[in-house]
Amino acid sequence: DAEIKIAMVAAANGLLNVQAIPWGQVGVDQKEHLRETPLIGQSLKPGSHTIFVRQPGTDKSVQATISVAPSQQVLCVANFSGEPVLNCH
């Protein structure tokens, strides 16, 4: 059944949530499509991914490589107040 197959694939993916202080634009795996924070529930295939967050209007940006397991939720927080940092867990 097609619905069951789609549900199984979605469950096997991980989920990415990204927040930024004060705010930012997020890119995943060097794709040009940037989304504004907060980014909630972005589905990612299991494996390694590069997360990039920039603060528009400044030259501040941060990136990190994360490893996503099936059904895992990953939270990344970019902090641009002071020295820019991106923490993911």
PDB file of C-alpha atoms in Angstrom:
ATOM      1  CA  ASP A   1       0.000   0.000   0.000  1.00  0.00           C
ATOM      2  CA  ALA A   2       1.417   3.403  -1.022  1.00  0.00           C
ATOM      3  CA  GLU A   3       0.364   5.178   2.201  1.00  0.00           C
ATOM      4  CA  ILE A   4       2.182   2.644   4.370  1.00  0.00           C
ATOM      5  CA  LYS A   5       5.319   2.914   2.231  1.00  0.00           C
ATOM      6  CA  ILE A   6       5.332   6.742   2.500  1.00  0.00           C
ATOM      7  CA  ALA A   7       4.819   6.595   6.267  1.00  0.00           C
ATOM      8  CA  MET A   8       7.696   4.112   6.647  1.00  0.00           C
ATOM      9  CA  VAL A   9      10.067   6.331   4.631  1.00  0.00           C
ATOM     10  CA  ALA A  10       9.073   9.432   6.632  1.00  0.00           C
ATOM     11  CA  ALA A  11       9.609   7.564   9.923  1.00  0.00           C
ATOM     12  CA  ALA A  12      13.069   6.443   8.785  1.00  0.00           C
ATOM     13  CA  ASN A  13      14.192  10.044   8.199  1.00  0.00           C
ATOM     14  CA  GLY A  14      15.476  12.306  10.941  1.00  0.00           C
ATOM     15  CA  LEU A  15      14.164  15.767  11.785  1.00  0.00           C
ATOM     16  CA  LEU A  16      16.157  19.004  11.969  1.00  0.00           C
ATOM     17  CA  ASN A  17      15.166  22.035  14.027  1.00  0.00           C
ATOM     18  CA  VAL A  18      17.242  25.234  13.808  1.00  0.00           C
ATOM     19  CA  GLN A  19      16.952  28.358  15.941  1.00  0.00           C
ATOM     20  CA  ALA A  20      19.060  31.508  15.796  1.00  0.00           C
ATOM     21  CA  ILE A  21      19.701  34.383  18.173  1.00  0.00           C
ATOM     22  CA  PRO A  22      18.520  36.900  17.118  1.00  0.00           C
ATOM     23  CA  TRP A  23      17.563  35.245  13.781  1.00  0.00           C
ATOM     24  CA  GLY A  24      19.135  33.839  10.646  1.00  0.00           C
ATOM     25  CA  GLN A  25      18.797  32.038   7.355  1.00  0.00           C
ATOM     26  CA  VAL A  26      19.437  28.287   7.170  1.00  0.00           C
ATOM     27  CA  GLY A  27      20.875  26.167   4.375  1.00  0.00           C
ATOM     28  CA  VAL A  28      21.316  22.400   4.372  1.00  0.00           C
ATOM     29  CA  ASP A  29      23.968  20.563   2.342  1.00  0.00           C
ATOM     30  CA  GLN A  30      25.045  23.671   0.404  1.00  0.00           C
ATOM     31  CA  LYS A  31      21.693  24.079  -1.327  1.00  0.00           C
ATOM     32  CA  GLU A  32      20.892  27.615  -2.438  1.00  0.00           C
ATOM     33  CA  HIS A  33      17.375  27.557  -0.954  1.00  0.00           C
ATOM     34  CA  LEU A  34      17.688  29.350   2.403  1.00  0.00           C
ATOM     35  CA  ARG A  35      14.897  29.330   4.968  1.00  0.00           C
ATOM     36  CA  GLU A  36      14.431  31.696   7.885  1.00  0.00           C
ATOM     37  CA  THR A  37      14.625  30.596  11.497  1.00  0.00           C
ATOM     38  CA  PRO A  38      13.009  29.049  13.306  1.00  0.00           C
ATOM     39  CA  LEU A  39      13.247  26.020  11.035  1.00  0.00           C
ATOM     40  CA  ILE A  40      11.114  23.259  12.520  1.00  0.00           C
ATOM     41  CA  GLY A  41      10.730  19.646  11.424  1.00  0.00           C
ATOM     42  CA  GLN A  42      12.948  19.649   8.318  1.00  0.00           C
ATOM     43  CA  SER A  43      13.073  16.013   7.183  1.00  0.00           C
ATOM     44  CA  LEU A  44      16.603  14.713   6.531  1.00  0.00           C
ATOM     45  CA  LYS A  45      17.748  11.343   5.274  1.00  0.00           C
ATOM     46  CA  PRO A  46      19.977   9.450   7.713  1.00  0.00           C
ATOM     47  CA  GLY A  47      23.663  10.273   7.277  1.00  0.00           C
ATOM     48  CA  SER A  48      25.966  13.278   7.329  1.00  0.00           C
ATOM     49  CA  HIS A  49      24.649  16.779   6.581  1.00  0.00           C
ATOM     50  CA  THR A  50      26.190  20.258   6.614  1.00  0.00           C
ATOM     51  CA  ILE A  51      24.084  22.933   8.296  1.00  0.00           C
ATOM     52  CA  PHE A  52      24.835  26.569   7.444  1.00  0.00           C
ATOM     53  CA  VAL A  53      23.300  29.602   9.199  1.00  0.00           C
ATOM     54  CA  ARG A  54      23.965  33.210   8.263  1.00  0.00           C
ATOM     55  CA  GLN A  55      22.771  36.476   9.693  1.00  0.00           C
ATOM     56  CA  PRO A  56      21.577  38.668   6.798  1.00  0.00           C
ATOM     57  CA  GLY A  57      22.905  42.212   6.730  1.00  0.00           C
ATOM     58  CA  THR A  58      26.158  41.129   8.375  1.00  0.00           C
ATOM     59  CA  ASP A  59      29.128  38.990   7.406  1.00  0.00           C
ATOM     60  CA  LYS A  60      28.387  36.582  10.278  1.00  0.00           C
ATOM     61  CA  SER A  61      27.843  32.916   9.442  1.00  0.00           C
ATOM     62  CA  VAL A  62      28.377  29.534  11.081  1.00  0.00           C
ATOM     63  CA  GLN A  63      28.270  25.945   9.924  1.00  0.00           C
ATOM     64  CA  ALA A  64      28.447  22.475  11.379  1.00  0.00           C
ATOM     65  CA  THR A  65      28.384  18.926  10.080  1.00  0.00           C
ATOM     66  CA  ILE A  66      25.857  16.701  11.803  1.00  0.00           C
ATOM     67  CA  SER A  67      25.155  12.988  11.672  1.00  0.00           C
ATOM     68  CA  VAL A  68      21.470  12.062  11.577  1.00  0.00           C
ATOM     69  CA  ALA A  69      20.184   8.626  12.569  1.00  0.00           C
ATOM     70  CA  PRO A  70      16.794   7.235  11.499  1.00  0.00           C
ATOM     71  CA  SER A  71      13.959   8.885  13.463  1.00  0.00           C
ATOM     72  CA  GLN A  72      16.452  11.134  15.325  1.00  0.00           C
ATOM     73  CA  GLN A  73      15.629  14.772  16.072  1.00  0.00           C
ATOM     74  CA  VAL A  74      18.544  17.226  15.914  1.00  0.00           C
ATOM     75  CA  LEU A  75      18.416  20.761  17.326  1.00  0.00           C
ATOM     76  CA  CYS A  76      20.915  23.377  16.160  1.00  0.00           C
ATOM     77  CA  VAL A  77      21.131  26.818  17.765  1.00  0.00           C
ATOM     78  CA  ALA A  78      23.093  29.613  16.089  1.00  0.00           C
ATOM     79  CA  ASN A  79      24.070  32.478  18.378  1.00  0.00           C
ATOM     80  CA  PHE A  80      25.118  35.690  16.627  1.00  0.00           C
ATOM     81  CA  SER A  81      25.283  37.883  19.752  1.00  0.00           C
ATOM     82  CA  GLY A  82      29.026  38.103  20.247  1.00  0.00           C
ATOM     83  CA  GLU A  83      31.327  35.602  18.538  1.00  0.00           C
ATOM     84  CA  PRO A  84      29.111  33.524  16.175  1.00  0.00           C
ATOM     85  CA  VAL A  85      28.669  29.887  17.227  1.00  0.00           C
ATOM     86  CA  LEU A  86      26.497  26.960  16.095  1.00  0.00           C
ATOM     87  CA  ASN A  87      25.729  24.207  18.594  1.00  0.00           C
ATOM     88  CA  CYS A  88      23.939  21.049  17.473  1.00  0.00           C
ATOM     89  CA  HIS A  89      22.766  18.118  19.553  1.00  0.00           C
TER      90      HIS A  89
END
